[in-house]
JSON list of N, CA and C in Angstrom, two decimals:
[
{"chain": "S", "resi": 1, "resn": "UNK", "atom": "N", "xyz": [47.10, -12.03, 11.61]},
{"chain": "S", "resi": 1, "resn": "UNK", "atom": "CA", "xyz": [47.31, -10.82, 12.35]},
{"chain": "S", "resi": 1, "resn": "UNK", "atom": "C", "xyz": [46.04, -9.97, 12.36]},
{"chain": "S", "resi": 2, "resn": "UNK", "atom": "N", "xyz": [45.44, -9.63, 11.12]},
{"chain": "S", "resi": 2, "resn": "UNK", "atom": "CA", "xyz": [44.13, -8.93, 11.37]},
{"chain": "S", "resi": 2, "resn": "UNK", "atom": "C", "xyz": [43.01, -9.88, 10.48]},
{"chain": "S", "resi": 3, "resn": "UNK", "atom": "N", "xyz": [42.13, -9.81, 11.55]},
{"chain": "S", "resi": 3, "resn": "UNK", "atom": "CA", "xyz": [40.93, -10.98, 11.05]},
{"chain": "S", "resi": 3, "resn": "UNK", "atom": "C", "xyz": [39.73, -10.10, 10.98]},
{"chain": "S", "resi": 4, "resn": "UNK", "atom": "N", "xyz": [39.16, -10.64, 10.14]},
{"chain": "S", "resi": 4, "resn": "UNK", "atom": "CA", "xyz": [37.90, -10.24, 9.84]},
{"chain": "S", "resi": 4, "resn": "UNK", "atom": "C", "xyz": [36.57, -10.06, 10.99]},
{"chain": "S", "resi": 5, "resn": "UNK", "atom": "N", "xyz": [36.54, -8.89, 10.69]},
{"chain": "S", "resi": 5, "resn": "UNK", "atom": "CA", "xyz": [35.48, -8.79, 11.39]},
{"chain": "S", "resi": 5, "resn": "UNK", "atom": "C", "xyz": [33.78, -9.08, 11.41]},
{"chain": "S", "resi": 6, "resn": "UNK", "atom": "N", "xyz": [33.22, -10.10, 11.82]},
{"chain": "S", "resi": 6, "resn": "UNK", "atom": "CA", "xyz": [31.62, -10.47, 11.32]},
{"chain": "S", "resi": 6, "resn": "UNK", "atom": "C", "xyz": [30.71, -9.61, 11.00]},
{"chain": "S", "resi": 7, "resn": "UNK", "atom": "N", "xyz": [30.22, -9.60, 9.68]},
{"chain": "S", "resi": 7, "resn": "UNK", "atom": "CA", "xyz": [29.25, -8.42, 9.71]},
{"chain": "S", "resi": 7, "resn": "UNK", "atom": "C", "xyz": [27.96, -8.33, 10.16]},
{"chain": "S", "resi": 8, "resn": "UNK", "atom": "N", "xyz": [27.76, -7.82, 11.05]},
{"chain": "S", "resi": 8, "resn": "UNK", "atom": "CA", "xyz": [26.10, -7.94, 11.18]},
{"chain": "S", "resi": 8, "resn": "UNK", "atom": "C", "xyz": [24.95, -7.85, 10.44]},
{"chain": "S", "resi": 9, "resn": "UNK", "atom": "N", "xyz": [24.38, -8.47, 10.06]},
{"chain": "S", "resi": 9, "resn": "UNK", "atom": "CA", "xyz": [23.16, -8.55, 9.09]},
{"chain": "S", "resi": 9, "resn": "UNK", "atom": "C", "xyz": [22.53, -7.12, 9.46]},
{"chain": "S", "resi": 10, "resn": "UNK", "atom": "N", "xyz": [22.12, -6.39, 8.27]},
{"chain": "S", "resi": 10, "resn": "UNK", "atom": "CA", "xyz": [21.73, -5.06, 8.25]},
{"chain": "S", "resi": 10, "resn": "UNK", "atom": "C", "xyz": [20.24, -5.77, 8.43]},
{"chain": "S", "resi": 11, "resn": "UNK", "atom": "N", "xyz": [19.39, -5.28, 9.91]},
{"chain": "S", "resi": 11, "resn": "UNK", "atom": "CA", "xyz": [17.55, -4.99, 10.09]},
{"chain": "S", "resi": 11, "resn": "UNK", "atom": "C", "xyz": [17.03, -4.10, 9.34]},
{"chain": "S", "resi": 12, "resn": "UNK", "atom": "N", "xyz": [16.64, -4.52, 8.10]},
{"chain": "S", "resi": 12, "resn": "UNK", "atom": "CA", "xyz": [15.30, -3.77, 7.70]},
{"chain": "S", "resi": 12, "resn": "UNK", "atom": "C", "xyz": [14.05, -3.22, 8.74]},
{"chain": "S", "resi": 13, "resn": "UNK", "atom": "N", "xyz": [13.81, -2.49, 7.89]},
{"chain": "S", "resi": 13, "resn": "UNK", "atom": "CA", "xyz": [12.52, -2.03, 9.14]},
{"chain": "S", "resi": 13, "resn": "UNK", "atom": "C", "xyz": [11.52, -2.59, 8.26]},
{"chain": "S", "resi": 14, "resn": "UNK", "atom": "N", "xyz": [10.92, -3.58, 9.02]},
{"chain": "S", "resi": 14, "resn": "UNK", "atom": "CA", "xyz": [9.89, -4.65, 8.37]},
{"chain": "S", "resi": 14, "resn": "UNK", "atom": "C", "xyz": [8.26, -4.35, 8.25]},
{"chain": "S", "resi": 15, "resn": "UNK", "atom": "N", "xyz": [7.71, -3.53, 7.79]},
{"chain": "S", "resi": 15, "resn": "UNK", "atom": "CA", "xyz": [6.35, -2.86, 8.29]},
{"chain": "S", "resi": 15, "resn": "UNK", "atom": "C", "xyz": [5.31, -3.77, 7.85]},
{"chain": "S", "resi": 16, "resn": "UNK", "atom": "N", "xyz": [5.74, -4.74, 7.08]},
{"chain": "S", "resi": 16, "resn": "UNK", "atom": "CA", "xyz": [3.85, -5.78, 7.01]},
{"chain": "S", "resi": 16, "resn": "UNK", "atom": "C", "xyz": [4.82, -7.13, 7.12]},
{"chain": "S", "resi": 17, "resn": "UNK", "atom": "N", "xyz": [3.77, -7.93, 6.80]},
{"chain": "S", "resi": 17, "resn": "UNK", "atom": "CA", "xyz": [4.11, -9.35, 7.03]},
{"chain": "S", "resi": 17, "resn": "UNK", "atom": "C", "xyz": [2.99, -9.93, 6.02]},
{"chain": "S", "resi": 18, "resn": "UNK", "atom": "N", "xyz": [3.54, -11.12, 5.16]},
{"chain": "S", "resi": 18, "resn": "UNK", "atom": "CA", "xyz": [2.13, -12.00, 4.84]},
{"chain": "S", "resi": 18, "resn": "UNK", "atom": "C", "xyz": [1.18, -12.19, 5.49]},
{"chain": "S", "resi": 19, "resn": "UNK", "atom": "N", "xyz": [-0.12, -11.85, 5.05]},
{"chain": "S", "resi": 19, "resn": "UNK", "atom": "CA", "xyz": [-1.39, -12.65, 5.19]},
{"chain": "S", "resi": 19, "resn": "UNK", "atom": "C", "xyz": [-1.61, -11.47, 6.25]},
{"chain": "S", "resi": 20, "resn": "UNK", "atom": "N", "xyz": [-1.23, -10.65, 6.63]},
{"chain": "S", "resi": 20, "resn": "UNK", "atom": "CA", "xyz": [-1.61, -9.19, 7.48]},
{"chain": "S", "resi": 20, "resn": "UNK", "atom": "C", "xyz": [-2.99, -8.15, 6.75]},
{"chain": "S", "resi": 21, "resn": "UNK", "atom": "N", "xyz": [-3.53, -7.97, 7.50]},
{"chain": "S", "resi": 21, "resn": "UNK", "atom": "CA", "xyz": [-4.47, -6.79, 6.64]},
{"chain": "S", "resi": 21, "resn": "UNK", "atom": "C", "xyz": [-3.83, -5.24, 6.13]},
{"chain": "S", "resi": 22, "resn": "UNK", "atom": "N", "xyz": [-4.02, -5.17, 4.89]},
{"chain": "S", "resi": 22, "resn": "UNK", "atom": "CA", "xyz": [-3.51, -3.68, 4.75]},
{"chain": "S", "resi": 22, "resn": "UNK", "atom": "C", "xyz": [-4.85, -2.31, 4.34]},
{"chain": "S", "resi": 23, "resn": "UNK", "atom": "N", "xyz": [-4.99, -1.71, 4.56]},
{"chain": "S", "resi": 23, "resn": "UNK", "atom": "CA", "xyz": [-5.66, -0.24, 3.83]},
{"chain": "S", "resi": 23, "resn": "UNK", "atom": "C", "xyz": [-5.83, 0.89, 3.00]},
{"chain": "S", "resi": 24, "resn": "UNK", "atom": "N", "xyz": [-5.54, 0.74, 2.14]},
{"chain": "S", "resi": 24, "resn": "UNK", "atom": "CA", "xyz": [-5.31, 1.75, 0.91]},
{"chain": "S", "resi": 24, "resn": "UNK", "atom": "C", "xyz": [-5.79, 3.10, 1.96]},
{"chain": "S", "resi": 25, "resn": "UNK", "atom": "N", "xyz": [-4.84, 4.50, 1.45]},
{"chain": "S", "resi": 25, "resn": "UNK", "atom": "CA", "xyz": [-5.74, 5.24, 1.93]},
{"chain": "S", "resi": 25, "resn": "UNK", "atom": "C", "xyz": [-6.62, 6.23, 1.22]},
{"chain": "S", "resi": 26, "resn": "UNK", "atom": "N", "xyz": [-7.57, 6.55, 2.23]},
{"chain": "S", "resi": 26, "resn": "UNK", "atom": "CA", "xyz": [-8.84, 7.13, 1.13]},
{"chain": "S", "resi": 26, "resn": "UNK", "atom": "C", "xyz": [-8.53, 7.91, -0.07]},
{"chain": "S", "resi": 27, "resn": "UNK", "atom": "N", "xyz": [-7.11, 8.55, 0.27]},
{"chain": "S", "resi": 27, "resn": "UNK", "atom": "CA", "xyz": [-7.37, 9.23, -1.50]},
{"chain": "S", "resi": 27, "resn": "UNK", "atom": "C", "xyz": [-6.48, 8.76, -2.56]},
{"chain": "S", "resi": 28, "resn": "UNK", "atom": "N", "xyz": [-6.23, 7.30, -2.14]},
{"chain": "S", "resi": 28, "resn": "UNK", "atom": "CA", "xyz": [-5.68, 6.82, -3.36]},
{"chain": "S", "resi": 28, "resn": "UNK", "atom": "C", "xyz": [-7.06, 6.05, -3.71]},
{"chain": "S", "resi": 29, "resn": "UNK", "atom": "N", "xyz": [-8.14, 5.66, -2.84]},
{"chain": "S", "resi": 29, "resn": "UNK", "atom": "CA", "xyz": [-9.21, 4.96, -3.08]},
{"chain": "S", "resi": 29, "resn": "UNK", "atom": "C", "xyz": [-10.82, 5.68, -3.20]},
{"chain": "S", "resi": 30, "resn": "UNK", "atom": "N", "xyz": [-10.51, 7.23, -3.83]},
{"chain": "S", "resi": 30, "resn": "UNK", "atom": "CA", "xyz": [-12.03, 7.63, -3.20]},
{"chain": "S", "resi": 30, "resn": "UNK", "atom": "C", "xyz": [-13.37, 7.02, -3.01]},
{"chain": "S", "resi": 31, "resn": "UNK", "atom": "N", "xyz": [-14.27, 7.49, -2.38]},
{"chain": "S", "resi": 31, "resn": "UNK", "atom": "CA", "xyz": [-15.47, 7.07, -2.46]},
{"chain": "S", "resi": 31, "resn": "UNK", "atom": "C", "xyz": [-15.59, 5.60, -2.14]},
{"chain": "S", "resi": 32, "resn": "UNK", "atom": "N", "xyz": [-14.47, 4.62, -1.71]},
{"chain": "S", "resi": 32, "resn": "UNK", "atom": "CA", "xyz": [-15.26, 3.26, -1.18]},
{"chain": "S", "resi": 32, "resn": "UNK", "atom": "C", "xyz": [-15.09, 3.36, 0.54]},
{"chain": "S", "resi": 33, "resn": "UNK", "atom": "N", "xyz": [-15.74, 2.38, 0.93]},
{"chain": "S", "resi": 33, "resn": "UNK", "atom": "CA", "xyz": [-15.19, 2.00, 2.54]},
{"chain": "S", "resi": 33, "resn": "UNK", "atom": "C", "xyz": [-14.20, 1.70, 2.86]},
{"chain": "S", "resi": 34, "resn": "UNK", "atom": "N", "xyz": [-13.95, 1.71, 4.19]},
{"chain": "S", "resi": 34, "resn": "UNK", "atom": "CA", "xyz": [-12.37, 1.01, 4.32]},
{"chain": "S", "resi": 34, "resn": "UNK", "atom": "C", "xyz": [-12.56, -0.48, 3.94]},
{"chain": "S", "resi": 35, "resn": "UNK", "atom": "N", "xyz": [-13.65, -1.18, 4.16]},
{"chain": "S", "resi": 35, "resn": "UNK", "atom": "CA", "xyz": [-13.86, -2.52, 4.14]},
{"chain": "S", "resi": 35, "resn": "UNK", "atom": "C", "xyz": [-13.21, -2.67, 2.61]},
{"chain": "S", "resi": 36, "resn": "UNK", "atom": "N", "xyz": [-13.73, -2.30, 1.79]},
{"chain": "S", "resi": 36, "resn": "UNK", "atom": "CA", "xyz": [-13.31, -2.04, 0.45]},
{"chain": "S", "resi": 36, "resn": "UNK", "atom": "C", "xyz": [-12.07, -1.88, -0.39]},
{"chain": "S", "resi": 37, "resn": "UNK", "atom": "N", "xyz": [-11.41, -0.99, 0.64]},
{"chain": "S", "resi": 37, "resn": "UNK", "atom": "CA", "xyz": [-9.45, -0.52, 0.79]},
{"chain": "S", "resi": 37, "resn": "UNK", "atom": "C", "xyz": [-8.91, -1.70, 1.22]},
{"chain": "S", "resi": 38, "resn": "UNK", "atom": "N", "xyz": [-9.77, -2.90, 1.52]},
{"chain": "S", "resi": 38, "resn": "UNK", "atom": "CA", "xyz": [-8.20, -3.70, 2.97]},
{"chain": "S", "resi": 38, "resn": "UNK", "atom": "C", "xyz": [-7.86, -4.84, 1.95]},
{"chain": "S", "resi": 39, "resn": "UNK", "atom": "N", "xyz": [-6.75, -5.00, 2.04]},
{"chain": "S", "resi": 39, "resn": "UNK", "atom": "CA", "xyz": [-6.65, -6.31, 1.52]},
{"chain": "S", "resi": 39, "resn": "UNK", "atom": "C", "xyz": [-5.14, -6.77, 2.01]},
{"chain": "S", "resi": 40, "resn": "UNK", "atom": "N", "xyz": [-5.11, -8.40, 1.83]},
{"chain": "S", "resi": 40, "resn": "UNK", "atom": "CA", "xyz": [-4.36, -9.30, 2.33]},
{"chain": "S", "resi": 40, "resn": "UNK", "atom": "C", "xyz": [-3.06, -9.03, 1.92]},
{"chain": "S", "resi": 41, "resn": "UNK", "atom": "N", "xyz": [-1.64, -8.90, 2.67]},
{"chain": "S", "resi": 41, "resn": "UNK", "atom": "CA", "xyz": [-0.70, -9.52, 1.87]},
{"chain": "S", "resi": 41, "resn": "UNK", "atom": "C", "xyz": [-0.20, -10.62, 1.43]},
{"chain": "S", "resi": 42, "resn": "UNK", "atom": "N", "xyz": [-0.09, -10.65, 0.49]},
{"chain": "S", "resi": 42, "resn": "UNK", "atom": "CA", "xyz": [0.80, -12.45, -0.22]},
{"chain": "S", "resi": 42, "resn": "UNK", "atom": "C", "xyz": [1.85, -11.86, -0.07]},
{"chain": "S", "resi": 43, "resn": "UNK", "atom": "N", "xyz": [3.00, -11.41, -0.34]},
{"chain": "S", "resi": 43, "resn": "UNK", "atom": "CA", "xyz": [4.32, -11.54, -0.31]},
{"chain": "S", "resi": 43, "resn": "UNK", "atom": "C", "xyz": [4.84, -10.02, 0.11]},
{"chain": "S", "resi": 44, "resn": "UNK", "atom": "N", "xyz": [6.00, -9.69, 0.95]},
{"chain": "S", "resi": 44, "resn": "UNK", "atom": "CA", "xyz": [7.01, -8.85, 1.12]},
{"chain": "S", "resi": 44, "resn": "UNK", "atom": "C", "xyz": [7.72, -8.99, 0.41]},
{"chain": "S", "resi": 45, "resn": "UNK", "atom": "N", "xyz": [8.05, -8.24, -0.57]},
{"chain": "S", "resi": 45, "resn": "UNK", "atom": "CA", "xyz": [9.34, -8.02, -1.37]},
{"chain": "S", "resi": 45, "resn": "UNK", "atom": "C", "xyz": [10.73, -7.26, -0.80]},
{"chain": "S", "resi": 46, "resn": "UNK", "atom": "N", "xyz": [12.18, -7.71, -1.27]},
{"chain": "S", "resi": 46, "resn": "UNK", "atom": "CA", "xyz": [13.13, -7.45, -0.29]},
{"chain": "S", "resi": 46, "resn": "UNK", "atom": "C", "xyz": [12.94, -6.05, -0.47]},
{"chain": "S", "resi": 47, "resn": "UNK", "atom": "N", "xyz": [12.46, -5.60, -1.52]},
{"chain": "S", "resi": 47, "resn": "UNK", "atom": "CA", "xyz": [12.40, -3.74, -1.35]},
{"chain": "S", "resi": 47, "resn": "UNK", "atom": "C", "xyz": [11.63, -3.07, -0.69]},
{"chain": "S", "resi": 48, "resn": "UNK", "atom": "N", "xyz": [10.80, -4.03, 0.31]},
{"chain": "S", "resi": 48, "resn": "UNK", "atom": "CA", "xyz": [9.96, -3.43, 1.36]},
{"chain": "S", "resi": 48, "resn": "UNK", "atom": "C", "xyz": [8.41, -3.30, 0.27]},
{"chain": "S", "resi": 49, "resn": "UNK", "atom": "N", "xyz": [8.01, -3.13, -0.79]},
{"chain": "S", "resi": 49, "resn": "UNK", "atom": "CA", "xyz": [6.97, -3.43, -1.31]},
{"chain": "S", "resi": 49, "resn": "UNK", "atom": "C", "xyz": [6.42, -4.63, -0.96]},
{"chain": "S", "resi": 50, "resn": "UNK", "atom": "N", "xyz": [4.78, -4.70, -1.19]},
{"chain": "S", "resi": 50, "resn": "UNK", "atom": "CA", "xyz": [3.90, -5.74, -0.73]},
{"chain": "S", "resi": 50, "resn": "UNK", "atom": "C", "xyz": [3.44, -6.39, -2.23]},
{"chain": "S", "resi": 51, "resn": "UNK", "atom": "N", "xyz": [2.89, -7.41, -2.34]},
{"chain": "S", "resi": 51, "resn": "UNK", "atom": "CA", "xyz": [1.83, -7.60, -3.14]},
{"chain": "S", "resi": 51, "resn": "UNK", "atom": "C", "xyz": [0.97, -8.26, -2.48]},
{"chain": "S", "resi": 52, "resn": "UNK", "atom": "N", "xyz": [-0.37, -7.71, -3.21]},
{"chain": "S", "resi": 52, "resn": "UNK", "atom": "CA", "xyz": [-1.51, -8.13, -2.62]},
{"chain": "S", "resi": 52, "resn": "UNK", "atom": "C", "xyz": [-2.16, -9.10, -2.92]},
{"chain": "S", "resi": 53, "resn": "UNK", "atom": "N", "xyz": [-3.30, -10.00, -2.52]},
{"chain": "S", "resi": 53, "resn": "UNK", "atom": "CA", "xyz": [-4.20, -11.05, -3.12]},
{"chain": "S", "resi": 53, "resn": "UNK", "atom": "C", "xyz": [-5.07, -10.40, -3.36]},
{"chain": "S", "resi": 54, "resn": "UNK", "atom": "N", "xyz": [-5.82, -10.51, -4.64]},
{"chain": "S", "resi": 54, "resn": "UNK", "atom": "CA", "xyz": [-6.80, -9.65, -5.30]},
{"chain": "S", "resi": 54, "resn": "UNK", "atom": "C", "xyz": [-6.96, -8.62, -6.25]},
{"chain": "S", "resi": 55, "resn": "UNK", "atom": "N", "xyz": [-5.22, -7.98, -6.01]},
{"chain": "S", "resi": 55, "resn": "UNK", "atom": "CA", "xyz": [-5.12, -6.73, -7.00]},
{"chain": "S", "resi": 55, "resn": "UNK", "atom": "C", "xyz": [-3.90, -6.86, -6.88]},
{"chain": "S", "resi": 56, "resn": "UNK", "atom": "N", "xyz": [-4.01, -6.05, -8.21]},
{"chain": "S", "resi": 56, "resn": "UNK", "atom": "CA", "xyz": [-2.22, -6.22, -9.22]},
{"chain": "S", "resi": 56, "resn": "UNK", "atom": "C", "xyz": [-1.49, -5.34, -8.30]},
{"chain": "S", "resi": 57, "resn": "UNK", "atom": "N", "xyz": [-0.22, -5.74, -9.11]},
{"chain": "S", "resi": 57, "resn": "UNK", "atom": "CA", "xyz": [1.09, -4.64, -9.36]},
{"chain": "S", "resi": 57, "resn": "UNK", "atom": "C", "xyz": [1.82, -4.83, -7.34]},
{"chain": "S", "resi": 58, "resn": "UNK", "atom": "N", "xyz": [2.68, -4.03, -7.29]},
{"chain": "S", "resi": 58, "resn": "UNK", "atom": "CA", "xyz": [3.46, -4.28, -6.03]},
{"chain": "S", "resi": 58, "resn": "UNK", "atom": "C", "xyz": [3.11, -2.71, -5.57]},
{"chain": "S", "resi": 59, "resn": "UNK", "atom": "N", "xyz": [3.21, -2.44, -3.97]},
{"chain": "S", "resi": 59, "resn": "UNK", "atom": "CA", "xyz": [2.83, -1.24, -3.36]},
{"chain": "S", "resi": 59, "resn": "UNK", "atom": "C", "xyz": [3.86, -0.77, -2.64]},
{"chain": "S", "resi": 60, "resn": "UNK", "atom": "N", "xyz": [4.14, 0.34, -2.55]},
{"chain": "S", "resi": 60, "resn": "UNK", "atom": "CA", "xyz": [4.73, 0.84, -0.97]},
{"chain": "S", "resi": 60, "resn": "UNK", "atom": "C", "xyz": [4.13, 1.12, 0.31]},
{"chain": "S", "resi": 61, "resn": "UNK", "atom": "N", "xyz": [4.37, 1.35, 1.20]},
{"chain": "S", "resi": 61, "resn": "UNK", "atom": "CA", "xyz": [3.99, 1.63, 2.85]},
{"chain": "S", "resi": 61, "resn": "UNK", "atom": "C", "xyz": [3.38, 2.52, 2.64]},
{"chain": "S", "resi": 62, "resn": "UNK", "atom": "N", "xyz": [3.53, 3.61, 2.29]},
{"chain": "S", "resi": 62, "resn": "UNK", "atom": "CA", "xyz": [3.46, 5.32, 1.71]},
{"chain": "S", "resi": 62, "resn": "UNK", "atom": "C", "xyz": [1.83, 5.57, 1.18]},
{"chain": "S", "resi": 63, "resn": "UNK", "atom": "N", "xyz": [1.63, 3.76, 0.88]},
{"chain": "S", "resi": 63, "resn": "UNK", "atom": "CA", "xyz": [0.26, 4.31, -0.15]},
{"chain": "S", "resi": 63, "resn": "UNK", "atom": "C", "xyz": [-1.16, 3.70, 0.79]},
{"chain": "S", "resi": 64, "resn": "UNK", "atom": "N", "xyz": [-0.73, 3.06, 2.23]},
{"chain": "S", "resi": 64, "resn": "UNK", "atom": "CA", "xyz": [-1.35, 2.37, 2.94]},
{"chain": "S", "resi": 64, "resn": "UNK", "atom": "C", "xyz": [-1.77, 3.22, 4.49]},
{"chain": "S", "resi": 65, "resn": "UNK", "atom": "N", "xyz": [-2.53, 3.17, 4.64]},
{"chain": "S", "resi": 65, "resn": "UNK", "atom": "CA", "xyz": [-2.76, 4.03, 6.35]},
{"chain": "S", "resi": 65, "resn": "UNK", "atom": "C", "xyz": [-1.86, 3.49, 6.97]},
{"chain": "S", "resi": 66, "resn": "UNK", "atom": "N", "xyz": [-1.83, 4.26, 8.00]},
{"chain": "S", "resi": 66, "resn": "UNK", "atom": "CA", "xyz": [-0.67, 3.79, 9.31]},
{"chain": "S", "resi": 66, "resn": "UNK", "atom": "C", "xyz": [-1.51, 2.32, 9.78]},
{"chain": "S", "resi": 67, "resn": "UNK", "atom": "N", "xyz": [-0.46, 1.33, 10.03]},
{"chain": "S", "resi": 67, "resn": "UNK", "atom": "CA", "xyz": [-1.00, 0.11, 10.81]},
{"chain": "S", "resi": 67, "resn": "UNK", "atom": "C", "xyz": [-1.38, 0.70, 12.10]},
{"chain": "S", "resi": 68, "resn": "UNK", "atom": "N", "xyz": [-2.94, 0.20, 12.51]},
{"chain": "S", "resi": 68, "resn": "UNK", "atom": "CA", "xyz": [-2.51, 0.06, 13.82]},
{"chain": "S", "resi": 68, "resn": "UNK", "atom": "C", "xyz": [-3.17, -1.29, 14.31]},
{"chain": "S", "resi": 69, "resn": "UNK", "atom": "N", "xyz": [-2.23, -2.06, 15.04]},
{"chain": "S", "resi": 69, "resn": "UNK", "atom": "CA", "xyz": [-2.12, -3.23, 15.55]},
{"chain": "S", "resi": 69, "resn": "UNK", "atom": "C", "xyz": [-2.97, -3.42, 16.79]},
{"chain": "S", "resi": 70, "resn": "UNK", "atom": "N", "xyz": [-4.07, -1.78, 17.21]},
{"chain": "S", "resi": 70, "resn": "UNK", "atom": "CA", "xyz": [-4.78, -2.35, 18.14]},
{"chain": "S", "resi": 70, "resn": "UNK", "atom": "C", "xyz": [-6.27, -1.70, 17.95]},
{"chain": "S", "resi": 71, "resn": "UNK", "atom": "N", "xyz": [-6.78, -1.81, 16.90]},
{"chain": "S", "resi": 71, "resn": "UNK", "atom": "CA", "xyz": [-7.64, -1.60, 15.89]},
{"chain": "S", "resi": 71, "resn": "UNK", "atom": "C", "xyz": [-8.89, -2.71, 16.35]},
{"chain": "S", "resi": 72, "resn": "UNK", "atom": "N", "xyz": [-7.79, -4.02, 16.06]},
{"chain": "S", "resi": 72, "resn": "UNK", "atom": "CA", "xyz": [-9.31, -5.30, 16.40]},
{"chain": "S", "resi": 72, "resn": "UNK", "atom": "C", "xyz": [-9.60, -5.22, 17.97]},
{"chain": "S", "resi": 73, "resn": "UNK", "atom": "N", "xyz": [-8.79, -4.99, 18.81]},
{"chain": "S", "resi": 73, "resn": "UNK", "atom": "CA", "xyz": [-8.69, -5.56, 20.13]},
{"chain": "S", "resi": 73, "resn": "UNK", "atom": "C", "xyz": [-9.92, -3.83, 20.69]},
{"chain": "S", "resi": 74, "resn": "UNK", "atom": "N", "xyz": [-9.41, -3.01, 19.47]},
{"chain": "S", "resi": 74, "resn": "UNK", "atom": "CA", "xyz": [-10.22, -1.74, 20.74]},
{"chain": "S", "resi": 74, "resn": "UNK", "atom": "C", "xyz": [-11.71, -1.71, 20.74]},
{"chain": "S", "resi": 75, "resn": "UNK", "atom": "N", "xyz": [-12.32, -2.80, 19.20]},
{"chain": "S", "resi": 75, "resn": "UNK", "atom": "CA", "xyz": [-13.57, -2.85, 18.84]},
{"chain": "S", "resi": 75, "resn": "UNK", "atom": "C", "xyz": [-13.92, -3.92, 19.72]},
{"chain": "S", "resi": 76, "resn": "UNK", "atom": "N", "xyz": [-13.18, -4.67, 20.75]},
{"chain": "S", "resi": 76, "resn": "UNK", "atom": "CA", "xyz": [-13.71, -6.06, 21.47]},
{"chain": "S", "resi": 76, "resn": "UNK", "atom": "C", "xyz": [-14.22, -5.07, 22.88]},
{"chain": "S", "resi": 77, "resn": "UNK", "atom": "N", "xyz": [-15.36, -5.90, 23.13]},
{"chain": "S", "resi": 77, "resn": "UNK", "atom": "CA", "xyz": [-15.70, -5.29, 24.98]},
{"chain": "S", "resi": 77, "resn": "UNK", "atom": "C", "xyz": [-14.99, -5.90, 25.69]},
{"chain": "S", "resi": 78, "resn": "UNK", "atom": "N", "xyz": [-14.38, -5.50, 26.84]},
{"chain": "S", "resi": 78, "resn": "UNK", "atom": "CA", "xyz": [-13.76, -5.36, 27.53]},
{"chain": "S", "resi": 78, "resn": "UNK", "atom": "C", "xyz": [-14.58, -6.22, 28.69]},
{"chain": "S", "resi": 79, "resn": "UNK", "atom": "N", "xyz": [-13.37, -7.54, 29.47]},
{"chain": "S", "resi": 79, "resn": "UNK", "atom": "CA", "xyz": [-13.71, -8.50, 30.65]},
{"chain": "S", "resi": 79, "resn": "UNK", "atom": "C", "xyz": [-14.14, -7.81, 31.69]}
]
């Protein structure tokens, strides 16, 4: 008589991905370059923390500049 209803898998809001570049921002990092701040992700954790290749411990979003995804493409000259 009453059936279950399917639950929809709850979407995280997914903000990095492995092997993505990330950026510390400058004032968790004073005094280096950004070149210096970026580093790789190895793993998303389900709590939305990253860990990095190169340096310890797990991060939040919070502690990273805003992505922006058109960063490489705006430093290319244009066809």
């Amino acid at each position: 008589m009453f059936s279950k209803r399917k639950q929809e898998p709850i979407k995280k809001h997914i903000w990095a991905r492995p092997e993505m570049l990330v950026t510390f921002r400058a004032e968790i990092m004073p005094g280096k370059t950004r070149e210096e701040r970026t580093y790789k992700v190895k793993e998303v954790r389900p709590n939305g923390r990253v860990r990095l290749y190169n340096f310890p411990d797990e991060h939040r979003q919070s502690s990273f500049e805003p992505i922006n995804f058109l960063r490489a493409v705006a430093g290319k000259p244009q066809k």
